[in-house]
Amino acid sequence: MENVLIVGSGCAGLTAAIYTARANLNPLVLEGREPGGQLTTTTMVENFPGFPEGIDGPMLVMNMHKQAERFGARFEYGVVTGFEPGEKSHRVEIDGAWRETRTLIIASGASARWLGLPGERGKIGHGLTSCATCDGAFYRGVPVCVVGGGDSAAEEAIFLTRFASKVYLIHRRDELRASKIMADRVLAHEKIEPVWNSVPVEYLSDDKGEMRALRVRGVKSGAESEIGVKCVFVAIGHTPNTAPFVGHLDLDENGYIIQKSGTRTNLPGVFAAGDVADHVYRQAITAAGQGCAAALEAEHYLTDLEA
Ligand code: NAP
């Protein structure tokens, strides 16, 4: 029987691990498919307080990991494949083997959504990415495109103008979903060219397997055309990693865990922290803050359980 099982080893999970380990709760942290979470796919993090010169993303999570280990947190690799809630403890299936825990902190994050076009997986890293901050600097002086019309797409398009010669913004409608201030900035930018009412249909690679163009189809006209770009940045939102908890935890219409008060979920002893429950802020520091809150709430819950 575990006291605290933490699912996820990004900023939220690792902060929960530091706090519960320091409280002598001997937490077990489950590192899933993307150990370290989304920060491992970024380069410089300039807005995490305490690092005036910025800090390398993977270094920041590695430091958090070491800090949690120093206080006795245990780490295992594994993916949650099933979940059975109970009254005073919960059963969690990890790669087919069931474990039991008094408290569960779900910090499994959210994963970037992809378009689902043929050959997509194999093209990631060869001119196809979901992270402008990670890969933008590789595309200096060449045309690129961003797919999507939300705040992420707008932010990425603006960021990419620092490097690219031109940024096409491909959106399936003729109006951006992004907030007005971001949309205005995008539309006023001389390097950004919106391609309205268009959906990507095919990635076109050169003979070295690198991106050379994106084929798009006009939603209204049905006509297809090729846009010559060296990289496609997909920014069509994220999917929270909540699949094993469907039917047990209250989720919103997009699958994010609903926090009832603080980080508490609808189930006693189950807490949610970070991007798995937050589609609004999605910052390393807010995820870390929620990880801390979840740890403190789990600690109080365990104290009450013993009383
Ligand atoms: P989002 O708001 O859900 O926008 C996703 C965009 O992708 C939409 O424009 C959508 O089109 C488009 N899209 C979705 N599926 C598509 C598909 N299969 N093919 C083509 N286009 C597709 O996601 P987000 O931009 O990642 O933002 C998520 C949340 O984080 C939002 O609340 C946002 O405000 C927030 N955020 C804030 C900031 C900031 O304030 N600095 C930065 C980033 C994100 P439709 O518009 O037609 O649905």
Coordinates of C-alpha atoms and ligand atoms in Angstrom, one line a residue:
M1 CA 0.0 0.0 0.0
E2 CA 1.4 3.4 -1.0
N3 CA 0.7 6.6 0.9
V4 CA 1.1 8.8 -2.1
L5 CA 1.3 7.7 -5.8
I6 CA 2.1 10.6 -8.1
V7 CA 1.3 10.0 -11.8
G8 CA 3.6 12.2 -14.0
S9 CA 7.1 13.6 -13.6
G10 CA 6.7 17.1 -15.1
C11 CA 6.8 20.3 -13.0
A12 CA 3.5 19.5 -11.2
G13 CA 4.4 15.9 -10.3
L14 CA 8.0 16.7 -9.3
T15 CA 6.9 19.6 -7.0
A16 CA 4.3 17.3 -5.4
A17 CA 7.1 14.7 -4.9
I18 CA 9.4 17.3 -3.2
Y19 CA 6.7 18.3 -0.8
T20 CA 5.3 14.9 0.0
A21 CA 8.9 13.5 0.4
R22 CA 9.8 16.3 2.8
A23 CA 6.7 15.4 4.7
N24 CA 8.0 11.9 5.1
L25 CA 5.2 10.4 3.1
N26 CA 7.6 8.3 0.9
P27 CA 5.9 9.1 -2.4
L28 CA 6.2 7.0 -5.5
V29 CA 6.5 8.9 -8.7
L30 CA 5.4 7.2 -11.9
E31 CA 7.3 8.5 -15.0
G32 CA 5.2 7.9 -18.1
R33 CA 5.8 8.2 -21.8
E34 CA 7.4 11.6 -21.6
P35 CA 9.6 11.7 -18.4
G36 CA 10.1 15.2 -17.3
G37 CA 7.0 16.4 -19.2
Q38 CA 6.8 19.3 -21.6
L39 CA 9.7 21.2 -20.2
T40 CA 12.0 18.6 -21.6
T41 CA 11.0 19.8 -25.1
T42 CA 11.8 23.4 -24.5
T43 CA 15.2 25.1 -24.6
M44 CA 15.5 28.2 -22.5
V45 CA 12.9 28.9 -19.8
E46 CA 13.1 32.6 -19.0
N47 CA 10.0 33.1 -16.9
F48 CA 10.5 30.6 -14.0
P49 CA 11.2 32.9 -11.0
G50 CA 14.6 32.6 -9.4
F51 CA 16.6 32.3 -12.6
P52 CA 17.4 35.8 -13.8
E53 CA 19.5 34.5 -16.7
G54 CA 17.0 31.8 -17.6
I55 CA 17.5 28.1 -17.2
D56 CA 17.5 25.3 -19.7
G57 CA 14.2 23.4 -19.6
P58 CA 15.6 19.9 -19.3
M59 CA 18.0 21.2 -16.6
L60 CA 15.2 22.7 -14.6
V61 CA 13.2 19.4 -14.5
M62 CA 16.4 17.4 -13.8
N63 CA 17.1 19.7 -10.8
M64 CA 13.5 19.1 -9.5
H65 CA 14.0 15.4 -9.9
K66 CA 17.2 15.4 -7.9
Q67 CA 15.6 17.6 -5.3
A68 CA 12.7 15.1 -4.9
E69 CA 15.2 12.2 -4.7
R70 CA 17.2 13.9 -2.1
F71 CA 14.2 13.8 0.2
G72 CA 13.5 10.2 -0.5
A73 CA 11.0 10.2 -3.4
R74 CA 11.0 7.0 -5.4
F75 CA 10.7 6.9 -9.2
E76 CA 9.5 4.1 -11.5
Y77 CA 8.8 4.0 -15.2
G78 CA 5.3 3.0 -16.2
V79 CA 2.0 4.0 -17.7
V80 CA -1.3 3.9 -15.9
T81 CA -3.6 1.5 -17.8
G82 CA -6.5 1.2 -15.4
F83 CA -8.1 2.7 -12.3
E84 CA -10.5 1.5 -9.7
P85 CA -11.6 3.9 -7.0
G86 CA -12.2 2.7 -3.5
E87 CA -13.3 4.3 -0.2
K88 CA -10.1 4.6 1.8
S89 CA -7.7 3.6 -1.0
H90 CA -7.6 3.4 -4.7
R91 CA -6.3 0.7 -7.1
V92 CA -4.1 1.8 -10.0
E93 CA -3.1 -0.5 -12.8
I94 CA 0.4 0.2 -14.1
D95 CA 1.3 -1.6 -17.3
G96 CA -1.0 -4.4 -16.3
A97 CA 0.0 -4.8 -12.6
W98 CA -2.3 -3.4 -9.9
R99 CA -1.0 -1.2 -7.1
E100 CA -2.9 0.3 -4.2
T101 CA -2.6 3.8 -2.8
R102 CA -4.2 5.9 -0.1
T103 CA -3.8 9.1 -2.1
L104 CA -3.3 9.7 -5.8
I105 CA -1.9 12.9 -7.3
I106 CA -2.6 13.0 -11.0
A107 CA -0.1 15.2 -12.8
S108 CA 0.0 13.4 -16.1
G109 CA -0.1 16.6 -18.2
A110 CA -1.4 17.2 -21.7
S111 CA 0.0 16.2 -25.0
A112 CA 0.1 18.2 -28.2
R113 CA -2.6 17.3 -30.7
W114 CA -1.6 16.4 -34.3
L115 CA -3.5 16.6 -37.5
G116 CA -3.6 12.8 -38.3
L117 CA -2.3 13.1 -41.8
P118 CA -0.6 10.1 -43.5
G119 CA 3.0 9.5 -42.4
E120 CA 2.8 12.2 -39.7
R121 CA 4.6 10.4 -36.9
G122 CA 7.7 9.7 -39.0
K123 CA 7.9 13.4 -40.1
I124 CA 8.1 14.7 -36.5
G125 CA 11.6 16.2 -36.2
H126 CA 12.0 16.4 -40.0
G127 CA 10.3 19.7 -40.5
L128 CA 7.2 18.9 -38.5
T129 CA 6.9 20.0 -34.8
S130 CA 4.4 21.2 -32.2
C131 CA 6.9 23.4 -30.4
A132 CA 8.1 26.8 -31.9
T133 CA 10.1 27.6 -28.8
C134 CA 12.0 24.3 -29.2
D135 CA 12.6 24.3 -33.0
G136 CA 12.0 27.8 -34.3
A137 CA 15.6 28.8 -34.3
F138 CA 16.5 26.0 -36.7
Y139 CA 14.5 27.8 -39.5
R140 CA 16.3 31.1 -40.0
G141 CA 15.7 32.9 -43.2
V142 CA 13.3 30.3 -44.6
P143 CA 9.5 30.2 -44.9
V144 CA 7.5 28.1 -42.3
C145 CA 3.9 27.7 -41.5
V146 CA 1.7 27.4 -38.3
V147 CA -1.5 25.4 -38.4
G148 CA -4.3 26.6 -36.0
G149 CA -6.1 29.8 -35.1
G150 CA -6.0 29.9 -31.3
D151 CA -3.7 31.7 -28.9
S152 CA -1.0 29.1 -29.2
A153 CA -1.0 29.4 -33.0
A154 CA -0.9 33.2 -32.8
E155 CA 1.9 33.1 -30.2
E156 CA 3.9 30.6 -32.2
A157 CA 3.5 32.6 -35.4
I158 CA 4.7 35.8 -33.8
F159 CA 7.6 34.0 -32.1
L160 CA 8.6 32.5 -35.4
T161 CA 8.9 35.9 -37.2
R162 CA 12.1 36.3 -35.3
F163 CA 13.7 33.6 -37.4
A164 CA 11.7 32.7 -40.5
S165 CA 11.6 34.8 -43.7
K166 CA 7.8 34.3 -43.8
V167 CA 5.2 32.7 -41.6
Y168 CA 2.0 31.3 -43.2
L169 CA -0.8 30.9 -40.7
I170 CA -3.1 28.2 -41.9
H171 CA -6.6 28.3 -40.3
R172 CA -9.7 26.3 -41.2
R173 CA -12.0 29.3 -40.7
D174 CA -11.7 33.0 -41.7
E175 CA -11.6 34.3 -38.1
L176 CA -9.0 33.6 -35.4
R177 CA -10.1 32.0 -32.2
A178 CA -7.1 33.8 -30.4
S179 CA -7.8 36.7 -28.1
K180 CA -8.2 40.0 -29.8
I181 CA -4.9 41.4 -28.7
M182 CA -3.0 38.4 -30.1
A183 CA -5.1 38.3 -33.3
D184 CA -4.5 42.0 -33.9
R185 CA -0.8 41.5 -33.5
V186 CA -0.8 38.5 -35.9
L187 CA -2.8 40.3 -38.6
A188 CA -0.7 43.5 -38.4
H189 CA 2.6 41.6 -38.7
E190 CA 4.3 42.1 -42.1
K191 CA 5.9 38.6 -42.0
I192 CA 2.7 36.7 -41.2
E193 CA 0.4 35.8 -44.1
P194 CA -2.9 34.2 -43.0
V195 CA -4.2 31.4 -45.2
W196 CA -7.9 31.4 -44.4
N197 CA -10.5 28.6 -44.8
S198 CA -7.8 26.0 -45.5
V199 CA -7.0 22.6 -44.0
P200 CA -3.7 20.7 -44.5
V201 CA -4.1 17.5 -46.4
E202 CA -0.5 16.3 -47.1
Y203 CA 3.0 16.8 -45.9
L204 CA 5.4 16.9 -48.9
S205 CA 9.1 16.0 -48.2
D206 CA 12.2 16.4 -50.3
D207 CA 14.4 13.5 -51.3
K208 CA 16.3 13.8 -48.0
G209 CA 13.0 13.3 -46.1
E210 CA 12.8 16.9 -44.9
M211 CA 9.7 19.1 -45.3
R212 CA 9.5 21.0 -48.6
A213 CA 5.8 22.0 -48.7
L214 CA 2.4 21.5 -47.2
R215 CA -0.6 20.7 -49.4
V216 CA -3.7 22.5 -48.3
R217 CA -7.4 22.3 -49.4
G218 CA -9.7 25.2 -49.5
V219 CA -12.7 24.4 -47.2
K220 CA -15.1 26.3 -49.4
S221 CA -13.6 25.9 -52.8
G222 CA -12.3 22.3 -52.5
A223 CA -9.2 23.5 -54.5
E224 CA -5.8 22.2 -53.4
S225 CA -2.5 24.1 -53.4
E226 CA 1.0 23.7 -52.2
I227 CA 2.6 26.1 -49.8
G228 CA 6.4 25.9 -49.9
V229 CA 7.7 25.7 -46.3
K230 CA 10.7 24.1 -44.5
C231 CA 8.8 23.5 -41.3
V232 CA 5.1 23.0 -40.3
F233 CA 4.3 24.0 -36.7
V234 CA 1.1 22.3 -35.6
A235 CA -0.7 24.4 -32.9
I236 CA -4.2 22.9 -32.7
G237 CA -4.4 22.5 -29.0
H238 CA -3.6 19.8 -26.5
T239 CA -5.3 16.6 -25.2
P240 CA -5.1 16.0 -21.4
N241 CA -3.8 12.6 -20.5
T242 CA -6.8 11.4 -18.6
A243 CA -7.9 8.3 -20.5
P244 CA -7.6 5.8 -17.6
F245 CA -9.8 7.9 -15.4
V246 CA -12.7 8.3 -17.8
G247 CA -15.9 7.2 -16.1
H248 CA -14.5 7.7 -12.6
L249 CA -13.3 11.3 -12.4
D250 CA -15.4 14.3 -13.3
L251 CA -13.9 15.7 -16.6
D252 CA -14.8 18.7 -18.6
E253 CA -16.0 18.5 -22.2
N254 CA -12.4 18.5 -23.4
G255 CA -11.3 15.7 -21.0
Y256 CA -9.5 17.9 -18.4
I257 CA -10.0 16.9 -14.8
I258 CA -12.4 19.2 -12.9
Q259 CA -10.9 20.4 -9.6
K260 CA -13.6 20.8 -7.0
S261 CA -11.8 22.9 -4.5
G262 CA -8.0 23.5 -4.6
T263 CA -6.7 20.4 -6.4
R264 CA -9.4 18.0 -5.0
T265 CA -11.3 16.0 -7.5
N266 CA -14.7 14.4 -7.1
L267 CA -13.0 11.4 -5.4
P268 CA -11.6 11.6 -1.9
G269 CA -7.9 11.1 -1.8
V270 CA -7.5 11.9 -5.5
F271 CA -5.9 15.2 -6.5
A272 CA -5.1 16.7 -9.9
A273 CA -2.3 19.2 -10.6
G274 CA -0.9 20.9 -13.7
D275 CA -1.9 20.8 -17.3
V276 CA -4.0 17.7 -16.8
A277 CA -6.5 20.0 -15.1
D278 CA -5.5 23.4 -16.5
H279 CA -6.0 24.4 -20.1
V280 CA -5.9 28.1 -19.3
Y281 CA -2.5 29.0 -17.8
R282 CA -0.4 26.0 -18.8
Q283 CA 2.8 27.4 -17.3
A284 CA 5.7 25.6 -15.6
I285 CA 5.2 27.8 -12.5
T286 CA 1.5 27.3 -12.2
A287 CA 1.9 23.6 -12.6
A288 CA 4.5 23.6 -9.9
G289 CA 2.2 25.7 -7.7
Q290 CA -0.6 23.2 -8.2
G291 CA 1.8 20.3 -7.4
C292 CA 2.6 22.0 -4.1
A293 CA -1.1 22.5 -3.3
A294 CA -1.9 18.9 -4.2
A295 CA 0.9 17.6 -1.9
L296 CA -0.3 19.7 1.0
E297 CA -3.9 18.6 0.4
A298 CA -2.9 14.9 0.2
E299 CA -0.9 15.4 3.5
H300 CA -4.0 16.8 5.2
Y301 CA -6.2 14.1 3.8
L302 CA -3.9 11.3 5.1
T303 CA -3.8 13.0 8.6
D304 CA -7.6 13.0 8.6
L305 CA -7.7 9.4 7.5
E306 CA -5.5 8.3 10.4
A307 CA -7.6 10.3 12.9
Ligands
NAP1 P1 -7.4 26.2 -28.9 O1 -7.8 27.6 -28.3 O2 -8.3 25.1 -28.6 O3 -7.3 26.5 -30.5 C1 -7.0 25.4 -31.3 C2 -7.1 26.0 -32.7 O4 -6.7 24.9 -33.6 C3 -8.4 26.5 -33.1 O5 -8.3 27.7 -33.9 C4 -9.0 25.4 -33.9 O6 -9.9 25.8 -35.0 C5 -7.8 24.7 -34.6 N1 -8.0 23.3 -34.8 C6 -8.3 22.4 -33.9 N2 -8.4 21.1 -34.5 C7 -8.0 21.3 -35.8 C8 -7.8 20.4 -36.9 N3 -8.0 19.1 -36.8 N4 -7.4 21.0 -38.0 C9 -7.2 22.3 -38.2 N5 -7.3 23.2 -37.2 C10 -7.7 22.7 -36.0 O7 -6.0 25.8 -28.4 P2 -4.7 26.6 -28.0 O8 -4.4 27.7 -29.0 O9 -3.6 25.7 -27.7 O10 -5.1 27.3 -26.6 C11 -5.5 26.5 -25.5 C12 -5.8 27.4 -24.3 O11 -4.6 28.0 -23.8 C13 -6.7 28.6 -24.7 O12 -7.6 28.8 -23.6 C14 -5.8 29.7 -24.9 O13 -6.4 31.0 -24.7 C15 -4.7 29.4 -23.9 N6 -3.4 30.0 -24.3 C16 -3.1 31.3 -23.9 C17 -2.0 31.9 -24.3 C18 -1.7 33.3 -23.9 O14 -2.6 33.9 -23.4 N7 -0.5 33.8 -24.1 C19 -1.1 31.2 -25.2 C20 -1.4 29.9 -25.6 C21 -2.6 29.4 -25.2 P3 -11.3 26.5 -34.6 O15 -11.0 27.9 -34.2 O16 -12.0 26.4 -35.9 O17 -11.9 25.6 -33.6

